[in-house]
Short mmCIF file of C-alpha atoms and ligand atoms in Angstrom, two decimals:
data_model
loop_
_atom_site.label_atom_id
_atom_site.label_comp_id
_atom_site.label_asym_id
_atom_site.label_seq_id
_atom_site.Cartn_x
_atom_site.Cartn_y
_atom_site.Cartn_z
CA MET A 396 25.18 0.99 10.20
CA THR A 397 26.08 -2.09 8.21
CA ALA A 398 26.58 -2.22 4.41
CA PRO A 399 23.53 -1.08 2.42
CA LEU A 400 21.22 -3.53 0.68
CA ILE A 401 21.93 -3.75 -3.05
CA ASP A 402 20.14 -6.32 -5.17
CA PRO A 403 21.56 -8.30 -8.14
CA PHE A 404 20.34 -5.61 -10.55
CA ALA A 405 22.23 -2.86 -8.69
CA ARG A 406 19.05 -1.45 -7.17
CA ALA A 407 19.51 -0.04 -3.67
CA ILE A 408 16.75 -1.23 -1.35
CA ASP A 409 15.89 1.64 0.97
CA TYR A 410 12.11 1.29 1.26
CA LEU A 411 10.39 -1.31 3.42
CA ARG A 412 6.66 -1.86 3.61
CA VAL A 413 5.55 -3.72 6.71
CA SER A 414 2.18 -5.40 6.89
CA VAL A 415 1.50 -5.57 10.63
CA THR A 416 -1.72 -7.60 10.45
CA ASP A 417 -3.74 -9.56 7.90
CA ARG A 418 -6.99 -8.53 9.63
CA CYS A 419 -9.24 -5.70 8.64
CA ASP A 420 -12.52 -4.10 9.63
CA PHE A 421 -13.52 -3.87 5.93
CA ARG A 422 -13.89 -6.56 3.26
CA CYS A 423 -13.20 -4.67 0.03
CA VAL A 424 -14.36 -6.85 -2.83
CA TYR A 425 -11.10 -6.65 -4.81
CA CYS A 426 -8.99 -7.40 -1.73
CA MET A 427 -10.72 -9.97 0.47
CA SER A 428 -13.46 -12.51 0.31
CA GLU A 429 -16.37 -12.04 2.66
CA ASN A 430 -15.44 -15.03 4.79
CA MET A 431 -11.76 -14.63 5.27
CA THR A 432 -9.85 -17.04 7.45
CA PHE A 433 -7.23 -15.05 9.27
CA LEU A 434 -3.94 -16.27 10.63
CA PRO A 435 -3.86 -17.70 14.12
CA LYS A 436 -2.30 -15.18 16.52
CA LYS A 437 0.69 -17.43 17.27
CA GLU A 438 1.80 -17.15 13.64
CA LEU A 439 2.15 -13.40 13.96
CA LEU A 440 5.33 -11.66 14.89
CA THR A 441 4.91 -9.92 18.21
CA LEU A 442 5.30 -6.15 18.25
CA GLU A 443 8.76 -6.65 19.81
CA GLU A 444 9.75 -9.02 17.00
CA LEU A 445 8.43 -6.60 14.39
CA ASP A 446 10.53 -3.90 16.02
CA ARG A 447 13.66 -6.09 16.03
CA LEU A 448 13.24 -7.13 12.40
CA THR A 449 12.33 -3.69 11.08
CA SER A 450 15.19 -2.13 13.01
CA ALA A 451 17.58 -4.57 11.31
CA PHE A 452 16.39 -3.23 7.94
CA VAL A 453 16.90 0.35 9.14
CA ARG A 454 20.49 -0.51 10.16
CA MET A 455 20.95 -1.92 6.65
CA GLY A 456 19.93 1.29 4.93
CA VAL A 457 16.14 1.38 4.83
CA ARG A 458 15.20 5.07 4.92
CA LYS A 459 11.48 4.91 4.35
CA LEU A 460 9.03 2.74 6.22
CA ARG A 461 5.39 2.31 5.31
CA ILE A 462 3.11 0.50 7.74
CA THR A 463 0.24 -1.31 6.10
CA GLY A 464 -1.91 -4.44 6.40
CA GLY A 465 -4.72 -5.61 6.46
CA GLU A 466 -5.74 -2.54 8.31
CA PRO A 467 -2.68 -1.48 10.33
CA LEU A 468 -4.68 0.55 12.85
CA VAL A 469 -6.72 -2.48 13.98
CA ARG A 470 -3.60 -4.30 15.23
CA LYS A 471 -3.73 -4.27 19.02
CA GLY A 472 -1.07 -2.03 20.55
CA ILE A 473 -0.02 -0.64 17.16
CA LEU A 474 1.04 2.69 18.68
CA THR A 475 3.74 0.82 20.61
CA PHE A 476 5.22 -0.18 17.27
CA PHE A 477 4.93 3.37 15.86
CA ARG A 478 6.58 4.64 19.02
CA ALA A 479 9.43 2.17 18.54
CA MET A 480 9.90 3.21 14.91
CA SER A 481 9.77 6.87 15.78
CA ARG A 482 13.08 6.49 17.65
CA HIS A 483 14.72 5.88 14.25
CA LEU A 484 13.27 9.19 13.05
CA ASP A 485 14.80 10.85 16.13
CA THR A 486 18.26 9.49 15.33
CA GLY A 487 17.92 10.49 11.66
CA ALA A 488 18.40 6.86 10.51
CA LEU A 489 14.88 6.86 9.11
CA LYS A 490 13.72 9.70 6.87
CA GLU A 491 10.07 8.85 6.68
CA LEU A 492 7.55 6.87 8.71
CA THR A 493 4.17 6.59 7.07
CA LEU A 494 1.14 4.36 6.72
CA THR A 495 -1.56 3.21 4.34
CA THR A 496 -4.94 2.95 6.00
CA ASN A 497 -8.61 2.66 5.19
CA GLY A 498 -9.12 5.64 7.49
CA SER A 499 -11.68 4.01 9.75
CA GLN A 500 -9.62 4.42 12.94
CA LEU A 501 -8.11 7.84 12.30
CA THR A 502 -10.34 9.70 14.72
CA ARG A 503 -8.70 7.60 17.46
CA PHE A 504 -5.13 7.68 16.24
CA ALA A 505 -4.43 10.73 14.05
CA ASP A 506 -3.07 13.01 16.74
CA GLU A 507 -0.77 10.41 18.30
CA LEU A 508 0.52 9.39 14.89
CA ALA A 509 1.34 13.03 14.13
CA ALA A 510 3.03 13.38 17.53
CA LEU A 511 5.21 10.36 16.73
CA GLY A 512 6.54 11.95 13.57
CA VAL A 513 4.17 10.66 10.90
CA ARG A 514 3.77 13.49 8.38
CA ARG A 515 1.91 11.98 5.44
CA ILE A 516 -0.58 9.17 5.18
CA ASN A 517 -2.29 7.32 2.34
CA VAL A 518 -5.99 6.75 2.80
CA SER A 519 -7.84 4.38 0.48
CA LEU A 520 -11.16 5.69 -0.73
CA ASP A 521 -12.77 4.65 -4.01
CA THR A 522 -16.07 6.51 -3.88
CA LEU A 523 -17.80 9.42 -2.15
CA ASP A 524 -21.21 7.80 -2.40
CA PRO A 525 -22.21 6.16 0.93
CA ASP A 526 -24.12 3.30 -0.74
CA LYS A 527 -21.38 2.51 -3.22
CA PHE A 528 -18.86 2.74 -0.38
CA ALA A 529 -20.84 0.18 1.61
CA ARG A 530 -20.99 -2.07 -1.45
CA ILE A 531 -17.30 -1.96 -2.32
CA THR A 532 -16.01 -2.28 1.26
CA ARG A 533 -18.87 -4.63 2.28
CA TRP A 534 -18.45 -3.64 5.96
CA GLY A 535 -17.36 -0.01 5.84
CA ARG A 536 -19.17 3.23 6.59
CA LEU A 537 -18.19 6.25 4.54
CA ASN A 538 -18.95 8.71 7.30
CA GLN A 539 -16.48 7.10 9.67
CA VAL A 540 -13.73 7.49 7.08
CA LEU A 541 -14.67 11.10 6.33
CA GLU A 542 -14.51 11.86 10.04
CA GLY A 543 -11.13 10.16 10.18
CA LEU A 544 -9.92 12.34 7.32
CA GLU A 545 -11.09 15.45 9.19
CA ALA A 546 -9.14 14.31 12.24
CA ALA A 547 -6.03 13.79 10.12
CA LYS A 548 -6.37 17.22 8.56
CA SER A 549 -6.89 18.89 11.91
CA VAL A 550 -3.53 17.59 13.22
CA GLY A 551 -1.71 18.59 10.02
CA LEU A 552 -1.25 15.16 8.44
CA LYS A 553 -0.85 15.44 4.68
CA VAL A 554 -3.26 13.02 3.00
CA LYS A 555 -3.02 11.19 -0.28
CA ILE A 556 -6.20 9.48 -1.36
CA ASN A 557 -5.73 6.14 -3.13
CA ALA A 558 -8.65 5.15 -5.33
CA VAL A 559 -8.82 1.84 -7.16
CA ALA A 560 -10.09 2.57 -10.68
CA LEU A 561 -13.01 0.25 -11.34
CA LYS A 562 -14.86 0.15 -14.57
CA GLY A 563 -18.59 0.61 -14.17
CA PHE A 564 -18.12 1.46 -10.51
CA ASN A 565 -16.35 4.78 -10.04
CA GLU A 566 -15.87 5.91 -13.62
CA ASP A 567 -18.63 8.45 -13.09
CA GLU A 568 -16.82 9.86 -10.04
CA LEU A 569 -13.58 10.77 -11.74
CA PHE A 570 -14.23 14.52 -11.76
CA PRO A 571 -16.18 14.66 -8.46
CA LEU A 572 -13.30 12.85 -6.71
CA LEU A 573 -10.78 15.23 -8.22
CA ASP A 574 -12.84 18.28 -7.21
CA TRP A 575 -13.33 16.99 -3.70
CA CYS A 576 -9.60 16.34 -3.27
CA ALA A 577 -8.86 19.87 -4.51
CA GLU A 578 -11.28 21.33 -1.96
CA GLU A 579 -9.85 19.24 0.87
CA GLY A 580 -6.22 19.76 -0.14
CA HIS A 581 -5.55 16.03 -0.63
CA ASP A 582 -3.38 14.51 -3.32
CA LEU A 583 -5.02 11.79 -5.36
CA THR A 584 -3.67 8.60 -6.87
CA PHE A 585 -5.51 6.06 -8.95
CA ILE A 586 -4.60 2.38 -8.79
CA GLU A 587 -5.22 -0.20 -11.47
CA VAL A 588 -6.95 -3.27 -10.09
CA MET A 589 -4.48 -6.12 -9.77
CA PRO A 590 -5.00 -9.88 -10.13
CA MET A 591 -4.49 -10.83 -6.48
CA GLY A 592 -6.29 -13.27 -4.23
CA GLU A 593 -8.40 -16.20 -5.32
CA ASP A 594 -9.03 -16.71 -8.98
CA MET A 595 -11.52 -14.05 -9.88
CA SER A 596 -9.95 -13.30 -13.22
CA PRO A 597 -13.24 -12.89 -15.13
CA LEU A 598 -14.39 -10.33 -12.58
CA ARG A 599 -11.02 -8.61 -12.58
CA LEU A 600 -10.89 -8.34 -16.34
CA ASP A 601 -14.37 -6.95 -16.26
CA GLN A 602 -13.48 -4.34 -13.67
CA TYR A 603 -10.17 -3.45 -15.20
CA TRP A 604 -10.17 0.23 -16.14
CA PRO A 605 -6.79 0.94 -17.75
CA LEU A 606 -5.39 4.15 -16.35
CA LYS A 607 -4.38 5.30 -19.80
CA ASP A 608 -8.14 5.50 -20.53
CA LEU A 609 -8.78 7.25 -17.23
CA ARG A 610 -6.00 9.71 -17.99
CA ALA A 611 -7.40 10.36 -21.47
CA ARG A 612 -10.75 11.17 -19.89
CA LEU A 613 -9.10 13.59 -17.45
CA ALA A 614 -7.38 15.25 -20.39
CA THR A 615 -10.72 16.04 -22.02
CA ARG A 616 -11.27 18.62 -19.29
CA PHE A 617 -7.81 19.50 -17.96
CA THR A 618 -4.29 20.19 -19.14
CA LEU A 619 -2.03 17.47 -17.71
CA THR A 620 1.71 17.95 -17.42
CA ASP A 621 3.90 14.92 -16.75
CA LEU A 622 6.07 15.29 -13.69
CA THR A 623 9.49 13.70 -13.74
CA GLU A 624 9.27 12.92 -10.03
CA ARG A 625 9.57 9.18 -9.37
CA THR A 626 9.35 7.33 -6.10
CA GLY A 627 11.01 4.11 -7.21
CA GLY A 628 7.58 2.52 -7.31
CA PRO A 629 4.82 2.02 -9.83
CA ALA A 630 3.42 5.56 -9.47
CA ARG A 631 3.73 8.23 -12.11
CA TYR A 632 2.48 11.77 -11.55
CA VAL A 633 0.94 14.60 -13.52
CA ARG A 634 0.07 18.15 -12.55
CA VAL A 635 -3.43 19.35 -13.37
CA GLU A 636 -2.56 22.83 -14.63
CA GLU A 637 -5.99 24.38 -14.02
CA THR A 638 -6.07 23.39 -10.32
CA GLY A 639 -2.39 22.84 -9.49
CA GLN A 640 -3.24 19.37 -8.16
CA LYS A 641 -0.87 16.45 -8.34
CA VAL A 642 -2.49 13.26 -9.56
CA GLY A 643 -0.77 9.88 -9.50
CA PHE A 644 -1.28 6.75 -11.54
CA ILE A 645 -0.23 3.34 -10.24
CA THR A 646 -0.14 1.12 -13.27
CA PRO A 647 1.54 -2.19 -12.59
CA LEU A 648 -0.29 -3.73 -15.53
CA THR A 649 0.23 -1.24 -18.30
CA HIS A 650 3.65 0.07 -17.34
CA ASN A 651 6.85 -1.52 -16.36
CA PHE A 652 8.26 0.16 -13.30
CA CYS A 653 10.46 -2.64 -12.10
CA GLU A 654 13.79 -1.22 -13.29
CA SER A 655 13.76 1.40 -10.54
CA CYS A 656 12.23 -0.77 -7.80
CA ASN A 657 13.67 0.17 -4.41
CA ARG A 658 11.36 -1.77 -2.10
CA VAL A 659 10.58 -5.04 -0.38
CA ARG A 660 7.59 -6.14 1.66
CA LEU A 661 7.51 -7.78 5.07
CA THR A 662 4.38 -9.59 6.23
CA CYS A 663 3.09 -9.91 9.78
CA THR A 664 4.43 -13.48 9.93
CA GLY A 665 7.94 -12.43 8.97
CA GLU A 666 7.85 -13.40 5.31
CA LEU A 667 9.82 -11.11 3.08
CA PHE A 668 8.43 -10.68 -0.42
CA MET A 669 11.07 -9.33 -2.72
CA CYS A 670 8.49 -8.58 -5.44
CA LEU A 671 4.77 -7.83 -5.13
CA GLY A 672 4.05 -9.81 -8.28
CA GLN A 673 6.00 -13.01 -7.56
CA GLU A 674 5.44 -15.93 -5.22
CA ASP A 675 9.03 -16.18 -3.99
CA MET A 676 9.59 -15.11 -0.41
CA ALA A 677 12.08 -15.56 2.39
CA ASP A 678 11.11 -16.67 5.88
CA LEU A 679 12.73 -14.25 8.33
CA ARG A 680 10.77 -15.42 11.38
CA THR A 681 12.83 -18.61 11.74
CA PRO A 682 16.24 -16.90 11.85
CA LEU A 683 14.77 -14.14 14.01
CA ARG A 684 13.51 -16.63 16.58
CA ALA A 685 16.53 -18.91 16.28
CA SER A 686 18.99 -16.48 17.73
CA ALA A 687 19.10 -13.33 19.80
CA ASP A 688 22.13 -12.37 17.75
CA ASP A 689 20.93 -9.89 15.10
CA SER A 690 23.71 -10.85 12.70
CA VAL A 691 21.80 -14.09 11.99
CA VAL A 692 18.72 -12.29 10.74
CA GLU A 693 20.83 -9.69 8.92
CA GLN A 694 22.44 -12.52 6.99
CA ALA A 695 19.01 -13.92 6.09
CA ILE A 696 17.92 -10.46 4.86
CA ARG A 697 21.01 -10.16 2.68
CA ALA A 698 20.44 -13.64 1.22
CA ALA A 699 16.84 -12.67 0.41
CA ILE A 700 17.81 -9.43 -1.31
CA ALA A 701 20.28 -11.41 -3.41
CA ARG A 702 17.22 -13.26 -4.80
CA LYS A 703 15.19 -10.16 -5.69
CA PRO A 704 13.84 -10.82 -9.19
CA LYS A 705 14.12 -8.41 -12.06
CA GLY A 706 10.37 -7.82 -12.19
CA HIS A 707 6.83 -9.11 -12.10
CA ASP A 708 4.79 -10.86 -14.79
CA PHE A 709 1.32 -9.34 -14.45
CA ASP A 710 -0.19 -9.17 -17.89
CA TYR A 711 -3.77 -8.61 -19.04
CA SER A 712 -2.85 -8.09 -22.67
CA ARG A 713 -3.97 -11.58 -23.72
CA GLN A 714 -7.43 -11.08 -22.21
CA ARG A 715 -6.49 -13.32 -19.31
CA ALA A 716 -5.12 -12.30 -15.95
CA ASP A 717 -1.68 -13.80 -16.54
CA GLY A 718 0.98 -13.72 -13.86
CA GLN A 719 -1.70 -13.95 -11.22
CA VAL A 720 -0.51 -14.30 -7.66
CA SER A 721 -2.64 -16.39 -5.36
CA ARG A 722 -2.14 -14.52 -2.09
CA HIS A 723 -4.46 -11.71 -1.09
CA MET A 724 -3.40 -8.08 -1.24
CA SER A 725 -4.08 -7.83 2.49
CA HIS A 726 -1.27 -10.35 3.02
CA THR A 727 1.47 -8.16 1.59
CA GLY A 728 -0.21 -4.82 2.12
CA GLY A 729 -0.22 -3.57 -1.47
N1 SAM P 1952 -6.24 -1.47 4.69
C1 SAM P 1952 -5.38 -0.45 4.19
C2 SAM P 1952 -6.03 0.28 3.03
O1 SAM P 1952 -7.03 -0.18 2.50
O2 SAM P 1952 -5.47 1.30 2.66
C3 SAM P 1952 -3.99 -0.94 3.80
C4 SAM P 1952 -3.89 -2.25 3.08
S1 SAM P 1952 -4.64 -2.31 1.47
C5 SAM P 1952 -4.30 -4.00 1.02
C6 SAM P 1952 -3.51 -1.35 0.50
C7 SAM P 1952 -4.02 -0.87 -0.82
O3 SAM P 1952 -4.19 -1.99 -1.68
C8 SAM P 1952 -5.34 -0.15 -0.79
O4 SAM P 1952 -5.21 1.14 -1.37
C9 SAM P 1952 -6.26 -1.01 -1.64
O5 SAM P 1952 -7.17 -0.24 -2.37
C10 SAM P 1952 -5.26 -1.71 -2.54
N2 SAM P 1952 -5.74 -2.96 -3.12
C11 SAM P 1952 -6.26 -4.04 -2.50
N3 SAM P 1952 -6.55 -5.02 -3.37
C12 SAM P 1952 -6.21 -4.56 -4.59
C13 SAM P 1952 -6.26 -5.10 -5.91
N4 SAM P 1952 -6.72 -6.32 -6.16
N5 SAM P 1952 -5.81 -4.33 -6.93
C14 SAM P 1952 -5.32 -3.08 -6.69
N6 SAM P 1952 -5.25 -2.52 -5.49
C15 SAM P 1952 -5.69 -3.24 -4.44
FE1 SF4 P 1953 -9.11 -3.94 4.26
FE2 SF4 P 1953 -7.54 -2.33 2.88
FE3 SF4 P 1953 -8.13 -4.75 1.93
FE4 SF4 P 1953 -10.03 -2.92 2.00
S1 SF4 P 1953 -8.14 -2.81 0.80
S2 SF4 P 1953 -10.21 -5.05 2.71
S3 SF4 P 1953 -9.51 -1.79 3.80
S4 SF4 P 1953 -6.96 -4.32 3.74
#
């Protein structure tokens, strides 16, 4: 173990999100354009390089690792990487290994993921209507995801459903989604749509369903109790007293969560984003490839953390998507 990672605002960085690919088998409208140009393969870190880099973070105090994308389960050989990370669970260096997935490949991978020590997964699902699902994901099939969720459940993986709250799209499914999650035993978190990707600000403003409105609608039917539990991220939780369910709200636009931020994001090309909502990043691929000596890349990681900004600048309050970031969500993995 080397000294832990502490940023200029005295925040300990112990959570790393790794986007292992920019590719995906879906084309969700708020995430990707239909005709995405993906990175050439040579730009990508190999699985061995991803292992080396991620392991450096674990030595420097990262305790929680979330694998994301693009769709992480479409990266060729991805189980090799999970296997490599699972050795850090075995030594106790890593407390949690998890992933965020669209669920399409879970029938293939759920049992091996569970065997490698994954306990909880986040699955993104905005609607339970097959036609709406096809519309929002462009290329996805709801049934495939539902089968994936069954597979996850059958091997004991705890599932949290992430639903992007979209005005005029899934407003009418608020209670059906909640009921379905209660029946299936899944937690549920709503996400506010964020101004990522190409400039689609008129569309985004249009679709923006503030979670304070969503929460108020929930409260017309249920008693909601705020939970103090925080994860260091933008999620806040309530308990639905009538059902005992935990419901989360990820509100980067209406709430400032930056003061307790404990995370950084690594892309599949070795860029480290110190803040989801800022353009600044550090290239870790160059130092990684420059030397087989890990102290070189460790130094680059420390220098990057020393630049972690205080917070992001997303702001819809002036009826414009201010603070917009031009990269796609699939680049940093959300
Ligand atoms: N493909 C995986 C999935 O969909 O779960 C992992 C990557 S995806 C980029 C991670 C999360 O980002 C998903 O829950 C997705 O709904 C969310 N997301 C993508 N674009 C978004 C946007 N513009 N605003 C808010 N959330 C977004
Ligand atoms: Fe793919 Fe996830 Fe983006 Fe949808 S949100 S296009 S599933 S990366």
